[in-house]
Amino acid sequence: MRDHGKSQRAVIDHVNDYLFDKPLLLIGEDGANLINRSTPIAFIATGKYWVNNHAHVIDGISLGFLSYLKLFINAISLELYITGTAQPKMNQAKMNSILIAIPPESEQHRIVAKVNELMSLCDALEQEQAANIAAHQTLVEELLAALTSSTPNSPPSLTLPPQGVEGTREKNRDALLLPSPLAGEGLGMGGMPAWARIATHFDTLFTTEHSIDQLKQTILQLAVMGKLVPQDPNDEPASQLLQKIAAEKTRLIKEGKIKKEKPLPAITDNEKPFELPNGWEWCRIGAFTSIGTGATPARSNIDYYHPAEVNWVTSGETSENFIFNVNEKISLKAVEETNISIYPIGTLIIAMYGQGKTRGQITELAIEAGTNQACAAIQLIEQALEHRRFIKLFFQKSYEELRSFSAGGAQPNLNLSKISNTVVSLPPLAEQHRIVAKVDELMALCDAMKAQISAAQATQLQLADALAAQQVM
């Protein structure tokens, strides 16, 4: 076996010359792939090709031997032969010290042939699985979409059994899918009511974490459309709630506790994506809240950050449901000399801009805190807990829609005007309470189902590893 030198691990360019014109084995010399093995570290190069200095090139007695050696190298860990962490490297001396288990030549051929046969089967299974996953996702999306397209005054009533999330998958399914006599207006494929079709095929529909995430999003959508719980004609309508809030907001403005804002534009028909149930109202978020923001004190002024006295929230801290602690605090002097307000516990915080998935995220203050200018702080005039919870879940449901409102180029931003003008479907306060309670129960069931799926997947992996180990023995 001769080491002809070094070569690149993959084709990256073409040149009008070549170094080799025979099958050779290439083994990567450096890079993270030596450790993470996201792609094979060894492969056979054929034809006429040029090489550079980032891989070892191995010649052998025959192509069959090189093929076996490729399988062996790709099957073992090379960490014992690697130096460096920031830039892993396997030099020639280390590579030459690798111990190779060499079977008889005839068995080498049988091993390579069997591996190739099994790899072809794996590739076929992978393609079939990808097609099945795509079809499954399409089916789930279509059936869940049918739920949100049904008529507004026929919501399915979802009743939980006594055992709650401690029940089996079948009991969780039954808890999620008990339609009321009024349900059934939304038809799934084949004319069957959407809820009935989902119930019939529940165990084959919701078998992945992604499908359950889709179900959770549908639950939120049903909640804000008035389709999650039945309406009660005895509930005080949302119009009266809005009148009370308007009167309270006027009082707070007169007392100087909140600022007077510009009048909001009327809501157009194009801004109403669905028909509301009786007792509900369309309104802009700014009509029943007070919305503000904050600032970043000058970093050059050390007195703005020392002593660290006041909690200060940035948009990067909006990924959790609640903020209990902050990454940074500012001084009282910073609050007094900059455009920073201290918001009370229960204030909803929306990230107006930030990296990755940050923009559009909503969280809630569990501590008093100021914010930077990348956050919108929403203080609700109506202090009922269920009202705050409903508005919060509305924004959780509207995450993607809110992000689409953003303006800008490389880093699209929301602003206070866009937040204030967000159109909300508002139910009666009593129904808000019922909706929030039902969402909590159903989300707990969905989380339990996801945990069962994760546990089953872990068990399957453990079983596969055990079988593989037994086969080796």
Coordinates of C-alpha atoms in Angstrom, one line a residue:
M1 CA 0.0 0.0 0.0
R2 CA 1.5 3.3 -1.1
D3 CA 0.6 6.9 0.0
H4 CA 0.8 9.0 -3.1
G5 CA 0.4 12.3 -1.2
K6 CA -2.6 14.4 -0.5
S7 CA -5.8 15.4 -2.3
Q8 CA -9.0 17.3 -1.9
R9 CA -12.0 15.4 -0.3
A10 CA -14.4 16.5 -3.0
V11 CA -14.5 18.1 -6.5
I12 CA -14.3 21.9 -6.0
D13 CA -13.0 23.1 -9.4
H14 CA -11.6 21.9 -12.8
V15 CA -8.2 22.3 -14.3
N16 CA -6.6 21.5 -17.7
D17 CA -4.3 18.9 -16.3
Y18 CA -4.3 15.9 -14.0
L19 CA -2.1 14.1 -11.5
F20 CA -3.7 10.7 -11.4
D21 CA -5.5 8.5 -13.9
K22 CA -6.4 5.4 -11.8
P23 CA -8.8 4.6 -8.9
L24 CA -7.4 5.7 -5.6
L25 CA -8.7 6.1 -2.1
L26 CA -9.0 9.7 -0.8
I27 CA -9.1 10.3 3.0
G28 CA -9.7 13.7 4.4
E29 CA -6.8 15.3 6.3
D30 CA -8.3 18.3 8.0
G31 CA -11.6 20.0 8.8
A32 CA -14.6 19.5 11.2
N33 CA -15.8 16.5 9.1
L34 CA -13.0 14.4 10.7
I35 CA -15.0 14.5 13.9
N36 CA -18.7 15.2 13.1
R37 CA -18.6 12.9 10.0
S38 CA -21.6 14.6 8.3
T39 CA -20.3 13.2 5.0
P40 CA -18.1 10.2 4.4
I41 CA -14.4 10.9 5.2
A42 CA -13.1 8.4 2.6
F43 CA -14.1 7.8 -1.0
I44 CA -12.8 6.3 -4.2
A45 CA -11.7 8.8 -6.9
T46 CA -11.7 7.6 -10.6
G47 CA -10.9 9.0 -14.0
K48 CA -8.3 11.7 -14.5
Y49 CA -8.1 14.2 -11.7
W50 CA -5.9 16.8 -10.0
V51 CA -5.4 16.8 -6.2
N52 CA -4.4 19.4 -3.6
N53 CA -3.1 19.2 -0.1
H54 CA -6.2 18.6 2.0
A55 CA -6.5 14.8 1.8
H56 CA -4.4 11.7 1.8
V57 CA -4.4 9.6 -1.4
I58 CA -4.0 5.9 -0.9
D59 CA -3.1 3.3 -3.5
G60 CA -3.7 -0.4 -2.9
I61 CA -3.3 -3.8 -4.4
S62 CA -6.7 -3.8 -6.1
L63 CA -9.8 -1.7 -6.4
G64 CA -11.6 -4.3 -4.3
F65 CA -9.1 -3.8 -1.5
L66 CA -9.5 0.0 -1.7
S67 CA -13.3 -0.4 -1.6
Y68 CA -13.0 -2.4 1.6
L69 CA -10.6 0.0 3.1
K70 CA -13.0 2.9 2.3
L71 CA -15.8 1.1 4.2
F72 CA -13.5 0.4 7.2
I73 CA -12.3 4.0 7.5
N74 CA -15.8 5.4 7.2
A75 CA -17.0 3.0 9.9
I76 CA -14.5 3.8 12.6
S77 CA -13.9 6.9 14.8
L78 CA -10.7 8.7 13.9
E79 CA -10.6 10.9 17.0
L80 CA -7.6 9.0 18.4
Y81 CA -5.6 10.0 15.3
I82 CA -6.7 13.7 15.2
T83 CA -4.8 16.7 16.6
G84 CA -6.2 20.2 17.2
T85 CA -9.7 21.3 18.1
A86 CA -10.3 24.6 16.3
Q87 CA -9.0 23.0 13.1
P88 CA -8.9 19.2 13.4
K89 CA -6.1 17.6 11.5
M90 CA -4.9 14.0 10.8
N91 CA -1.3 14.1 9.5
Q92 CA 0.4 11.4 7.5
A93 CA 2.1 9.8 10.5
K94 CA -1.2 9.6 12.4
M95 CA -3.0 8.1 9.4
N96 CA -0.3 5.5 8.9
S97 CA -0.8 4.4 12.5
I98 CA -4.5 3.5 12.0
L99 CA -5.0 -0.2 12.8
I100 CA -7.0 -2.0 10.0
A101 CA -8.8 -5.3 10.5
I102 CA -8.2 -7.1 7.2
P103 CA -10.3 -10.2 6.3
P104 CA -9.4 -12.7 3.6
E105 CA -9.7 -11.2 0.0
S106 CA -12.8 -13.2 -0.9
E107 CA -14.5 -12.0 2.3
Q108 CA -13.5 -8.4 1.5
H109 CA -15.5 -8.8 -1.8
R110 CA -18.5 -10.3 0.0
I111 CA -18.5 -7.5 2.6
V112 CA -18.3 -4.8 0.0
A113 CA -21.0 -6.4 -2.0
K114 CA -23.3 -6.8 1.0
V115 CA -22.7 -3.2 2.1
N116 CA -23.5 -1.9 -1.3
E117 CA -26.7 -4.0 -1.4
L118 CA -27.8 -2.8 2.0
M119 CA -26.9 0.8 1.2
S120 CA -29.1 0.7 -2.0
L121 CA -31.9 -0.6 0.1
C122 CA -31.4 2.2 2.6
D123 CA -31.4 4.8 -0.2
A124 CA -34.6 3.4 -1.5
L125 CA -36.2 3.4 2.0
E126 CA -35.0 6.9 2.5
Q127 CA -36.6 8.1 -0.7
E128 CA -39.8 6.3 0.1
Q129 CA -39.8 7.7 3.6
A130 CA -39.3 11.3 2.2
A131 CA -42.3 10.8 -0.1
N132 CA -44.4 9.4 2.7
I133 CA -43.5 12.3 5.0
A134 CA -44.4 14.8 2.3
A135 CA -47.7 13.2 1.7
H136 CA -48.4 12.9 5.4
Q137 CA -47.6 16.6 5.9
T138 CA -49.9 17.6 3.1
L139 CA -52.8 15.5 4.5
V140 CA -52.4 17.0 8.0
E141 CA -52.3 20.5 6.6
E142 CA -55.4 20.0 4.5
L143 CA -57.4 18.5 7.3
L144 CA -56.4 21.1 9.8
A145 CA -57.1 23.8 7.3
A146 CA -60.6 22.4 6.9
L147 CA -61.2 23.0 10.6
T148 CA -60.4 26.7 10.4
S149 CA -62.6 27.1 7.3
S150 CA -65.9 25.9 8.9
T151 CA -68.7 28.3 9.8
P152 CA -68.1 30.7 12.8
N153 CA -71.0 29.7 15.0
S154 CA -70.4 25.9 15.1
P155 CA -67.3 25.4 17.2
P156 CA -66.2 22.0 18.3
S157 CA -66.4 21.6 22.0
L158 CA -63.3 19.7 23.2
T159 CA -63.8 18.0 26.5
L160 CA -61.0 16.6 28.6
P161 CA -61.3 13.3 30.5
P162 CA -60.5 13.2 34.2
Q163 CA -57.0 11.7 33.8
G164 CA -55.7 14.7 31.8
V165 CA -52.2 14.4 30.4
E166 CA -51.5 11.3 32.4
G167 CA -53.6 9.2 30.1
T168 CA -52.5 7.0 27.1
R169 CA -52.2 8.3 23.6
E170 CA -55.7 7.0 22.8
K171 CA -57.2 8.9 25.8
N172 CA -55.3 12.0 24.7
R173 CA -56.8 11.6 21.3
D174 CA -60.3 11.3 22.7
A175 CA -59.8 14.4 24.8
L176 CA -58.8 16.4 21.8
L177 CA -61.5 15.1 19.5
L178 CA -64.9 15.2 21.0
P179 CA -67.1 17.4 18.8
S180 CA -70.3 19.0 20.0
P181 CA -73.6 18.3 18.2
L182 CA -73.1 21.7 16.5
A183 CA -69.7 20.7 15.0
G184 CA -69.3 19.3 11.5
E185 CA -69.7 22.3 9.2
G186 CA -66.1 22.1 8.1
L187 CA -65.7 19.2 5.7
G188 CA -62.5 17.3 5.2
M189 CA -61.6 15.3 2.1
G190 CA -64.3 13.0 0.9
G191 CA -67.1 15.1 2.4
M192 CA -66.5 13.8 5.9
P193 CA -66.6 16.5 8.7
A194 CA -63.1 17.6 9.4
W195 CA -63.2 16.7 13.1
A196 CA -64.6 13.3 12.4
R197 CA -62.0 12.5 9.8
I198 CA -59.2 13.6 12.1
A199 CA -60.6 11.6 14.9
T200 CA -60.9 8.5 12.7
H201 CA -57.2 8.7 11.6
F202 CA -55.7 10.5 14.6
D203 CA -53.1 7.8 15.3
T204 CA -51.8 7.9 11.8
L205 CA -52.0 11.7 11.4
F206 CA -50.2 13.0 14.5
T207 CA -47.1 10.8 14.6
T208 CA -44.4 13.4 14.4
E209 CA -43.5 16.4 16.4
H210 CA -44.0 18.6 13.4
S211 CA -47.6 17.4 12.9
I212 CA -48.3 18.1 16.6
D213 CA -46.8 21.6 16.2
Q214 CA -49.3 22.1 13.3
L215 CA -52.1 20.9 15.6
K216 CA -51.1 23.4 18.3
Q217 CA -51.1 26.2 15.8
T218 CA -54.5 25.2 14.6
I219 CA -55.8 25.2 18.2
L220 CA -54.6 28.8 18.5
Q221 CA -56.2 29.7 15.2
L222 CA -59.5 28.1 16.3
A223 CA -59.2 30.0 19.6
V224 CA -59.1 33.5 18.0
M225 CA -61.8 32.6 15.5
G226 CA -64.4 31.6 18.1
K227 CA -64.3 28.0 17.1
L228 CA -62.7 26.4 20.2
V229 CA -65.4 26.7 22.7
P230 CA -69.2 27.3 22.3
Q231 CA -70.5 30.9 22.7
D232 CA -72.8 31.7 25.6
P233 CA -75.6 34.3 24.6
N234 CA -75.6 35.4 28.3
D235 CA -72.0 36.7 28.1
E236 CA -71.6 40.5 28.1
P237 CA -70.6 41.3 24.5
A238 CA -67.1 42.5 23.7
S239 CA -68.6 45.9 22.6
Q240 CA -69.5 46.7 26.2
L241 CA -66.0 45.6 27.3
L242 CA -64.5 48.0 24.8
Q243 CA -66.7 50.8 26.0
K244 CA -65.6 50.3 29.6
I245 CA -61.9 50.2 28.5
A246 CA -62.3 53.4 26.5
A247 CA -63.8 55.2 29.5
E248 CA -60.9 54.0 31.7
K249 CA -58.3 54.9 29.1
T250 CA -59.8 58.5 28.9
R251 CA -59.5 58.7 32.7
L252 CA -55.9 57.6 32.8
I253 CA -55.0 60.1 30.0
K254 CA -56.6 62.9 32.0
E255 CA -54.7 61.9 35.1
G256 CA -51.4 61.9 33.1
K257 CA -50.8 58.2 33.8
I258 CA -50.7 57.3 30.1
K259 CA -50.1 59.4 27.0
K260 CA -52.8 60.4 24.5
E261 CA -52.3 58.7 21.2
K262 CA -53.2 59.5 17.6
P263 CA -56.7 58.3 16.5
L264 CA -56.6 54.9 14.9
P265 CA -57.9 54.3 11.4
A266 CA -61.2 52.5 10.9
I267 CA -60.9 48.8 10.2
T268 CA -61.6 47.9 6.6
D269 CA -63.3 44.8 5.4
N270 CA -60.0 43.6 3.8
E271 CA -58.5 43.5 7.3
K272 CA -61.2 41.1 8.5
P273 CA -59.9 37.6 7.5
F274 CA -63.0 35.7 8.8
E275 CA -66.5 36.2 10.1
L276 CA -66.8 36.7 13.8
P277 CA -69.3 34.9 16.1
N278 CA -72.0 36.9 17.9
G279 CA -70.7 39.0 20.7
W280 CA -67.2 39.4 19.3
E281 CA -65.7 42.6 17.9
W282 CA -62.9 43.6 15.6
C283 CA -60.6 46.2 17.1
R284 CA -57.0 47.5 16.9
I285 CA -54.7 46.6 19.7
G286 CA -54.0 50.2 20.3
A287 CA -57.6 50.9 21.1
F288 CA -57.6 49.0 24.4
T289 CA -53.9 49.2 25.4
S290 CA -51.1 51.7 26.1
I291 CA -48.1 50.9 23.9
G292 CA -44.6 52.2 24.5
T293 CA -40.9 51.3 24.0
G294 CA -37.6 52.1 25.5
A295 CA -34.0 53.0 24.7
T296 CA -30.4 51.9 25.0
P297 CA -28.4 54.2 27.3
A298 CA -25.1 55.4 25.8
R299 CA -22.5 52.7 26.4
S300 CA -19.8 55.4 26.6
N301 CA -21.4 56.7 29.9
I302 CA -20.4 54.2 32.6
D303 CA -22.7 55.9 35.1
Y304 CA -25.7 54.5 33.0
Y305 CA -24.7 50.9 33.8
H306 CA -23.1 51.2 37.3
P307 CA -24.5 50.7 39.7
A308 CA -26.8 48.0 38.1
E309 CA -30.1 48.9 39.7
V310 CA -32.9 48.5 37.2
N311 CA -33.9 45.5 35.1
W312 CA -33.5 46.2 31.4
V313 CA -34.9 43.9 28.7
T314 CA -33.6 43.6 25.1
S315 CA -35.4 41.9 22.1
G316 CA -33.1 38.9 22.4
E317 CA -34.8 38.0 25.7
T318 CA -38.3 37.5 24.2
S319 CA -38.0 33.8 23.3
E320 CA -39.5 32.5 26.6
N321 CA -43.1 32.9 27.8
F322 CA -42.1 35.0 30.8
I323 CA -39.1 37.1 31.8
F324 CA -38.0 36.4 35.3
N325 CA -34.4 37.5 35.0
V326 CA -32.5 39.9 32.7
N327 CA -29.1 39.7 31.1
E328 CA -28.3 43.3 32.0
K329 CA -29.3 46.1 34.3
I330 CA -29.0 49.9 34.1
S331 CA -28.7 52.6 36.7
L332 CA -31.5 54.9 38.0
K333 CA -29.5 57.7 36.4
A334 CA -30.0 56.1 33.0
V335 CA -33.7 55.9 33.6
E336 CA -33.9 59.6 34.6
E337 CA -31.8 60.9 31.7
T338 CA -32.9 58.7 28.8
N339 CA -36.2 57.7 27.2
I340 CA -36.7 54.6 29.3
S341 CA -39.9 53.8 31.2
I342 CA -40.2 51.1 33.9
Y343 CA -43.1 48.8 32.9
P344 CA -45.0 46.8 35.5
I345 CA -45.4 43.0 35.9
G346 CA -47.8 41.7 33.4
T347 CA -46.7 44.0 30.6
L348 CA -46.5 42.1 27.2
I349 CA -43.2 42.6 25.3
I350 CA -43.0 42.2 21.6
A351 CA -39.6 42.1 19.7
M352 CA -39.8 44.6 16.9
Y353 CA -36.5 43.6 15.4
G354 CA -33.6 41.2 16.1
Q355 CA -31.7 38.4 14.7
G356 CA -33.2 35.1 13.3
K357 CA -36.6 34.3 14.7
T358 CA -36.5 37.1 17.3
R359 CA -38.8 39.6 15.4
G360 CA -42.4 39.1 16.3
Q361 CA -41.8 37.1 19.5
I362 CA -43.9 37.9 22.5
T363 CA -43.2 37.4 26.2
E364 CA -44.5 38.7 29.5
L365 CA -42.8 40.6 32.3
A366 CA -42.7 38.7 35.6
I367 CA -40.6 41.5 37.0
E368 CA -40.6 45.3 36.7
A369 CA -38.3 46.3 33.8
G370 CA -37.4 48.8 31.2
T371 CA -36.6 47.9 27.6
N372 CA -34.5 48.9 24.7
Q373 CA -35.8 50.5 21.6
A374 CA -36.2 47.1 19.8
C375 CA -39.1 46.1 22.1
A376 CA -42.8 47.2 22.1
A377 CA -44.3 47.2 25.6
I378 CA -48.1 46.6 25.7
Q379 CA -49.9 47.5 28.9
L380 CA -53.5 46.4 29.0
I381 CA -56.1 48.7 30.3
E382 CA -58.4 45.8 31.4
Q383 CA -56.4 44.1 34.2
A384 CA -58.2 40.7 34.1
L385 CA -55.7 37.8 33.9
E386 CA -57.8 36.0 31.2
H387 CA -57.8 39.2 29.1
R388 CA -54.0 39.4 29.1
R389 CA -53.7 35.7 28.5
F390 CA -56.0 35.9 25.5
I391 CA -54.1 38.8 23.9
K392 CA -50.9 37.0 24.5
L393 CA -52.1 33.8 22.7
F394 CA -53.5 36.0 19.9
F395 CA -49.9 37.3 19.2
Q396 CA -48.5 33.8 19.6
K397 CA -50.9 32.7 16.9
S398 CA -50.1 35.7 14.8
Y399 CA -46.3 35.4 14.9
E400 CA -45.7 34.8 11.2
E401 CA -48.3 37.4 10.2
L402 CA -46.7 40.0 12.4
R403 CA -43.3 39.2 10.9
S404 CA -44.8 39.8 7.4
F405 CA -45.8 43.3 8.4
S406 CA -42.1 44.2 8.9
A407 CA -40.4 46.8 6.7
G408 CA -36.8 47.3 5.8
G409 CA -34.1 45.5 3.8
A410 CA -31.3 43.4 5.4
Q411 CA -33.0 43.5 8.8
P412 CA -36.8 44.1 8.5
N413 CA -38.3 45.9 11.4
L414 CA -41.7 46.3 13.1
N415 CA -42.5 49.6 14.8
L416 CA -45.0 50.9 17.3
S417 CA -47.4 52.0 14.6
K418 CA -47.6 48.6 13.1
I419 CA -48.1 47.0 16.5
S420 CA -50.7 49.5 17.5
N421 CA -52.7 49.0 14.3
T422 CA -52.7 45.2 14.6
V423 CA -56.3 44.0 14.2
V424 CA -57.5 41.7 16.9
S425 CA -60.7 39.5 17.1
L426 CA -61.9 40.2 20.6
P427 CA -64.5 37.9 22.3
P428 CA -66.5 38.6 25.4
L429 CA -64.4 38.6 28.6
A430 CA -66.2 35.5 30.0
E431 CA -65.4 33.6 26.7
Q432 CA -61.8 34.8 26.9
H433 CA -61.6 33.0 30.2
R434 CA -63.0 29.8 28.7
I435 CA -60.8 30.0 25.6
V436 CA -57.6 30.4 27.7
A437 CA -58.5 27.5 30.0
K438 CA -59.2 25.2 27.0
V439 CA -56.0 26.2 25.2
D440 CA -54.0 25.4 28.3
E441 CA -55.6 22.0 28.6
L442 CA -55.1 21.1 24.9
M443 CA -51.6 22.4 24.8
A444 CA -50.7 20.2 27.8
L445 CA -52.1 17.2 25.9
C446 CA -50.1 18.1 22.8
D447 CA -46.9 18.4 24.9
A448 CA -47.7 15.0 26.4
M449 CA -48.1 13.5 22.9
K450 CA -44.7 15.1 21.8
A451 CA -43.0 13.6 24.9
Q452 CA -44.5 10.2 24.1
I453 CA -43.1 10.5 20.5
S454 CA -39.7 11.5 21.7
A455 CA -39.6 8.6 24.2
A456 CA -40.6 6.2 21.5
Q457 CA -37.9 7.5 19.2
A458 CA -35.3 7.2 21.9
T459 CA -36.4 3.6 22.6
Q460 CA -36.2 2.8 18.9
L461 CA -32.7 4.2 18.7
Q462 CA -31.6 2.2 21.8
L463 CA -33.1 -1.0 20.3
A464 CA -31.3 -0.4 17.0
D465 CA -28.0 0.2 18.8
A466 CA -28.5 -3.0 20.8
L467 CA -29.3 -5.0 17.7
A468 CA -26.3 -3.6 15.9
A469 CA -24.1 -4.4 18.9
Q470 CA -25.4 -7.9 19.0
Q471 CA -24.8 -8.4 15.3
V472 CA -21.2 -7.3 15.7
M473 CA -20.7 -9.7 18.6

